Coordinates of C-alpha atoms in Angstrom, one line a residue:
M119 CA 1.0 -26.9 5.3
N120 CA 4.5 -25.5 5.1
A121 CA 5.3 -21.7 4.9
K122 CA 6.6 -22.0 1.3
L123 CA 3.4 -23.5 0.1
S124 CA 1.3 -21.0 2.1
A125 CA 3.2 -18.1 0.6
G126 CA 2.7 -19.5 -2.9
L127 CA -1.0 -19.8 -2.4
L128 CA -1.1 -16.2 -1.2
V129 CA 0.8 -15.0 -4.3
T130 CA -1.6 -16.9 -6.5
A131 CA -4.6 -15.3 -4.8
L132 CA -3.1 -11.8 -5.2
L133 CA -2.2 -12.3 -8.8
A134 CA -5.6 -13.6 -9.5
T135 CA -7.3 -10.6 -7.9
G136 CA -4.8 -8.0 -9.1
C137 CA -4.5 -6.5 -5.6
G138 CA -2.2 -6.0 -2.7
G139 CA -2.1 -8.2 0.3
G140 CA -0.2 -8.8 3.5
T141 CA 0.7 -11.1 6.3
A142 CA 1.1 -10.5 10.0
S143 CA 4.5 -10.6 11.7
G144 CA 5.7 -14.0 12.6
S145 CA 4.4 -15.6 9.3
Q146 CA 7.7 -17.5 9.0
N147 CA 6.0 -20.1 11.3
S148 CA 2.7 -19.9 9.4
S149 CA 1.8 -23.6 10.1
A150 CA 1.5 -22.7 13.8
T151 CA -0.3 -19.4 13.2
P152 CA -4.0 -19.3 12.6
K153 CA -5.0 -17.4 9.5
V154 CA -7.8 -15.0 8.7
G155 CA -8.7 -13.8 5.3
L156 CA -10.0 -10.3 4.3
I157 CA -11.6 -9.8 0.9
T158 CA -12.7 -6.3 0.1
K159 CA -14.5 -4.9 -3.0
T160 CA -11.5 -2.8 -4.0
E161 CA -8.1 -1.9 -2.6
T162 CA -8.3 1.8 -3.6
N163 CA -11.4 3.0 -1.9
P164 CA -10.3 4.7 1.4
F165 CA -13.2 2.8 3.2
F166 CA -11.6 -0.5 2.4
V167 CA -8.1 0.8 3.0
K168 CA -9.2 1.6 6.6
M169 CA -10.9 -1.8 6.8
K170 CA -7.6 -3.5 5.9
E171 CA -5.7 -1.4 8.4
G172 CA -8.1 -2.5 11.1
A173 CA -7.8 -6.1 10.1
Q174 CA -4.0 -6.0 10.1
K175 CA -4.0 -4.3 13.6
A176 CA -6.4 -6.9 15.0
A177 CA -4.6 -9.8 13.4
Q178 CA -1.4 -8.8 15.1
A179 CA -3.2 -8.2 18.4
N180 CA -4.8 -11.7 18.3
G181 CA -1.7 -13.6 17.1
M182 CA -3.1 -14.3 13.6
E183 CA -1.7 -14.1 10.1
L184 CA -3.7 -12.0 7.7
M185 CA -4.3 -12.9 4.0
S186 CA -5.9 -10.1 2.0
A187 CA -7.3 -9.7 -1.5
A188 CA -9.7 -7.4 -3.3
G189 CA -11.6 -7.0 -6.5
K190 CA -10.2 -5.1 -9.4
F191 CA -13.3 -2.9 -9.3
D192 CA -16.5 -2.6 -7.3
G193 CA -18.7 -5.4 -8.7
D194 CA -15.8 -7.8 -9.5
N195 CA -17.3 -11.0 -8.4
A196 CA -14.9 -13.3 -10.2
S197 CA -11.9 -12.1 -8.4
Q198 CA -13.6 -12.5 -5.0
I199 CA -14.5 -16.1 -5.8
T200 CA -10.9 -16.8 -6.7
A201 CA -9.8 -15.2 -3.5
I202 CA -12.2 -17.3 -1.4
E203 CA -10.9 -20.5 -3.1
N204 CA -7.3 -19.6 -2.5
M205 CA -7.9 -18.6 1.1
V206 CA -9.7 -21.9 1.8
A207 CA -6.8 -23.8 0.2
G208 CA -4.4 -21.7 2.3
G209 CA -6.0 -23.0 5.5
V210 CA -7.7 -19.9 6.9
K211 CA -9.9 -20.3 9.9
G212 CA -12.2 -17.5 8.8
I213 CA -12.9 -15.1 5.9
L214 CA -14.2 -11.6 6.2
I215 CA -15.7 -10.3 3.0
T216 CA -17.4 -7.2 1.6
P217 CA -19.3 -8.9 -1.2
S218 CA -19.3 -7.1 -4.6
D219 CA -22.2 -9.2 -6.0
T220 CA -24.3 -10.1 -3.0
K221 CA -26.1 -13.0 -4.8
A222 CA -23.5 -14.4 -7.2
I223 CA -20.9 -14.8 -4.4
V224 CA -23.2 -17.1 -2.3
P225 CA -22.2 -20.5 -3.9
A226 CA -18.5 -19.8 -3.2
I227 CA -19.3 -18.8 0.4
K228 CA -21.3 -22.0 0.8
K229 CA -18.3 -24.1 -0.3
A230 CA -16.0 -22.3 2.2
R231 CA -18.5 -22.8 5.0
D232 CA -18.9 -26.5 4.1
A233 CA -15.1 -26.8 4.4
G234 CA -15.4 -25.6 8.0
V235 CA -14.4 -21.9 7.4
L236 CA -16.2 -19.2 9.4
V237 CA -17.4 -16.6 6.9
I238 CA -18.4 -13.1 8.1
A239 CA -19.8 -10.4 5.9
L240 CA -18.5 -6.9 6.6
D241 CA -20.4 -3.7 5.6
T242 CA -22.5 -5.4 2.9
P243 CA -24.9 -8.3 3.7
T244 CA -25.2 -11.2 1.2
D245 CA -28.5 -12.0 -0.4
P246 CA -29.8 -13.9 1.5
Q247 CA -28.2 -12.5 4.6
D248 CA -27.8 -15.9 6.3
A249 CA -25.5 -17.1 3.5
T250 CA -22.7 -16.0 5.8
D251 CA -22.3 -17.1 9.5
A252 CA -22.5 -13.5 10.6
L253 CA -22.7 -9.9 9.5
F254 CA -20.8 -7.0 11.1
A255 CA -22.0 -3.8 9.5
T256 CA -23.6 -0.4 9.6
D257 CA -27.4 -0.5 9.6
N258 CA -27.5 0.9 6.0
L259 CA -31.2 1.3 6.1
K260 CA -30.8 3.5 9.2
A261 CA -27.9 5.4 7.5
G262 CA -30.2 6.3 4.6
E263 CA -33.1 7.1 6.9
L264 CA -31.0 9.6 8.8
I265 CA -30.1 11.6 5.8
G266 CA -33.6 11.3 4.5
Q267 CA -35.0 12.7 7.7
Y268 CA -32.4 15.5 7.6
A269 CA -33.2 16.4 4.0
K270 CA -36.9 16.5 4.7
A271 CA -36.4 18.8 7.7
A272 CA -33.9 21.0 5.9
M273 CA -36.3 21.6 3.0
A274 CA -38.8 23.0 5.6
G275 CA -41.9 22.3 3.5
K276 CA -40.4 23.5 0.2
P277 CA -41.5 21.2 -2.7
A278 CA -38.7 18.7 -3.4
K279 CA -37.3 17.8 -6.8
I280 CA -35.1 14.8 -5.9
A281 CA -32.2 13.1 -7.8
T282 CA -31.0 9.8 -6.4
L283 CA -27.5 8.9 -7.4
D284 CA -27.4 5.2 -6.6
L285 CA -24.9 2.4 -6.6
A286 CA -25.8 -0.4 -9.0
P287 CA -28.5 -3.0 -9.4
G288 CA -28.3 -6.1 -7.2
I289 CA -26.0 -4.7 -4.5
S290 CA -27.8 -4.8 -1.1
V291 CA -25.9 -2.0 0.5
G292 CA -27.0 0.4 -2.2
Q293 CA -30.6 -0.7 -2.1
L294 CA -30.8 -0.4 1.7
R295 CA -29.4 3.2 1.7
H296 CA -31.7 4.2 -1.1
D297 CA -34.7 2.7 0.6
G298 CA -33.7 4.3 3.9
F299 CA -33.5 7.7 2.3
L300 CA -37.0 7.4 0.8
K301 CA -38.3 6.2 4.2
G302 CA -36.6 9.0 6.1
F303 CA -37.9 11.6 3.5
G304 CA -41.4 10.1 3.9
I305 CA -41.9 9.0 0.3
Q306 CA -42.1 5.7 -1.6
E307 CA -40.5 4.5 -4.8
G308 CA -42.2 6.1 -7.8
D309 CA -43.1 9.3 -5.9
P310 CA -43.4 12.2 -8.4
S311 CA -40.9 14.2 -6.4
I312 CA -38.1 11.8 -7.6
V313 CA -37.3 13.4 -10.9
C314 CA -34.1 11.5 -11.8
S315 CA -32.3 8.3 -10.7
Q316 CA -28.9 7.2 -12.0
D317 CA -26.4 4.6 -11.0
T318 CA -22.8 5.7 -10.2
R319 CA -21.1 2.7 -8.7
G320 CA -20.0 5.0 -6.0
D321 CA -17.4 6.6 -8.3
Q322 CA -16.8 10.4 -8.4
A323 CA -16.5 10.7 -12.2
K324 CA -19.6 8.6 -12.7
G325 CA -21.4 10.7 -10.1
Q326 CA -20.5 13.9 -12.0
T327 CA -21.8 12.3 -15.3
A328 CA -25.0 11.1 -13.5
M329 CA -25.6 14.6 -12.1
E330 CA -25.1 16.2 -15.6
N331 CA -27.6 13.7 -17.0
C332 CA -30.1 14.5 -14.3
L333 CA -29.7 18.3 -14.8
Q334 CA -30.5 17.9 -18.5
K335 CA -33.6 15.9 -17.6
A336 CA -34.7 18.1 -14.7
P337 CA -32.9 21.5 -14.3
D338 CA -34.9 22.4 -11.2
I339 CA -33.5 19.6 -9.0
N340 CA -33.1 20.9 -5.4
V341 CA -32.3 17.7 -3.4
V342 CA -29.6 15.1 -4.3
Y343 CA -29.2 11.8 -2.5
T344 CA -25.9 10.0 -3.2
I345 CA -24.8 6.5 -2.3
N346 CA -21.5 7.8 -1.0
E347 CA -19.3 10.9 -0.8
P348 CA -17.3 10.4 -4.0
A349 CA -20.6 10.4 -5.9
A350 CA -21.6 13.4 -3.9
L351 CA -18.5 15.3 -4.8
G352 CA -19.0 14.4 -8.4
A353 CA -22.6 15.7 -8.2
Y354 CA -21.3 18.9 -6.6
T355 CA -18.8 19.4 -9.4
A356 CA -21.6 19.1 -12.0
L357 CA -23.8 21.5 -10.1
K358 CA -21.1 24.1 -9.7
A359 CA -20.3 24.0 -13.4
D360 CA -24.0 24.8 -14.0
G361 CA -24.0 27.5 -11.4
K362 CA -26.4 25.7 -9.1
E363 CA -24.3 24.4 -6.2
K364 CA -25.8 26.9 -3.7
D365 CA -29.4 26.0 -4.7
V366 CA -29.2 22.2 -4.2
L367 CA -29.1 20.2 -0.9
I368 CA -26.7 17.2 -1.2
V369 CA -26.9 14.4 1.4
S370 CA -24.7 11.3 1.5
V371 CA -23.4 8.3 3.4
D372 CA -20.0 7.1 4.5
G373 CA -18.2 9.6 6.8
G374 CA -14.7 9.4 5.3
C375 CA -12.4 12.2 6.1
T376 CA -12.8 13.8 2.6
G377 CA -16.5 13.6 2.9
V378 CA -16.6 15.1 6.4
K379 CA -14.4 18.0 5.1
A380 CA -16.9 18.4 2.3
V381 CA -19.6 18.8 4.9
Q382 CA -17.4 21.3 6.8
S383 CA -17.0 23.3 3.6
G384 CA -20.7 23.2 2.7
Q385 CA -20.3 21.1 -0.4
I386 CA -22.4 18.3 1.3
A387 CA -25.1 19.3 3.8
A388 CA -24.9 16.1 5.8
T389 CA -23.6 12.6 5.8
S390 CA -24.2 9.4 7.8
Q391 CA -20.8 8.2 9.2
Q392 CA -20.0 4.5 9.5
Y393 CA -17.0 2.8 11.0
P394 CA -15.0 0.3 8.8
L395 CA -12.1 0.0 11.3
K396 CA -14.5 -1.4 13.9
M397 CA -16.1 -3.8 11.5
A398 CA -12.7 -5.3 10.6
E399 CA -11.4 -5.4 14.2
D400 CA -14.6 -7.0 15.5
G401 CA -14.5 -9.5 12.6
V402 CA -10.9 -10.6 13.2
K403 CA -11.6 -11.0 16.9
A404 CA -14.6 -13.3 16.1
V405 CA -12.4 -15.4 13.8
A406 CA -9.7 -15.5 16.6
D407 CA -12.3 -16.7 19.1
F408 CA -13.5 -19.3 16.7
A409 CA -9.9 -20.6 16.2
K410 CA -9.5 -20.9 19.9
T411 CA -12.8 -22.2 21.0
G412 CA -14.7 -23.4 18.0
K413 CA -17.6 -21.1 18.7
K414 CA -18.9 -19.4 15.6
A415 CA -20.2 -15.8 15.6
S416 CA -23.7 -15.5 14.3
G417 CA -26.4 -13.0 13.5
Y418 CA -26.1 -9.3 12.9
T419 CA -23.8 -6.9 14.8
D420 CA -24.5 -3.2 14.3
T421 CA -21.2 -1.3 14.2
G422 CA -22.9 2.1 14.4
V423 CA -23.9 5.1 12.3
T424 CA -23.9 8.9 13.2
L425 CA -25.4 11.8 11.2
I426 CA -22.7 14.4 10.7
T427 CA -23.6 18.0 9.9
D428 CA -22.7 21.6 10.9
K429 CA -26.3 22.7 10.1
S430 CA -28.4 20.7 12.5
V431 CA -32.2 20.5 12.1
S432 CA -34.9 20.0 14.7
G433 CA -35.8 16.4 15.4
V434 CA -32.8 14.7 13.9
D435 CA -29.9 13.7 16.2
A436 CA -26.5 14.7 14.8
K437 CA -22.9 15.4 15.6
D438 CA -20.8 18.2 14.1
T439 CA -17.8 17.9 11.8
A440 CA -15.4 18.2 14.7
F441 CA -16.7 14.8 15.9
G442 CA -16.8 13.5 12.3
L443 CA -13.1 14.4 11.7
A444 CA -12.1 12.8 15.0
N445 CA -13.8 9.5 13.9
C446 CA -13.3 9.6 10.1
W447 CA -11.2 7.3 7.9
G448 CA -9.3 7.8 4.7

């Protein structure tokens, strides 16, 4: 495939997904340069910005050309399908993807794998997980469990009135974090201590609205679990407007720089930090190895998670915000 056609396919992919993309240096001789694709949920979330940065860096280091695309919003399965199809047509050796809809994306992934493309999920496993060749991700169940354990210990026996500000139905990463929080707190779904549950899609404005709705339903909420830090900051805004920000414990997941600063300032009590740069770097290296040797990555690789807080509690391992800021993203 000549460089002109390759570039045309890339433009097609980016127009179809409404997102930015890039190629590594040396793409003028693209027919001789192995290609790797990166498809994220969005291009605006700092988590995925850092993931793309890691992929670009690793692609250059491994002599590969990067094709990138993203959904227009979190949950945009159609754009991700289009991106997969265009990347396969563009001759990629492998595709790294954070699936927006973990079930609906599976047929498109199967077509890519049937065409000989290595497909690795980053951050979010598909449903079923073995729909991809491999998964490089945070243990999201553990991430949720850590903040659940922290919240339980921080409450020190005080009766909990919990609001869960979740992601959206059918997205495995959201379910795993939610389930992990409940496990860490020592309760099950349906426990009477859970007084409100709302979906936020990980969005700050939706997080604020969700918290407002929960406060109307249960004004005595004293623990808030959030799917990520934008949702947590939205919840904090709603609590502050109601004069309750000092009475409610907020815990979250992600470990972006904005989130860690919110822990440092006391807006969020604790967060579980994950490492998108490592996910992308390890994923690109796996595709580079496949391009060179034909050996496919397989199974699950845990890219790590760390509880970040400046108010440590007994029995839960944690690092302070100085560590968090040194390792954050965004």
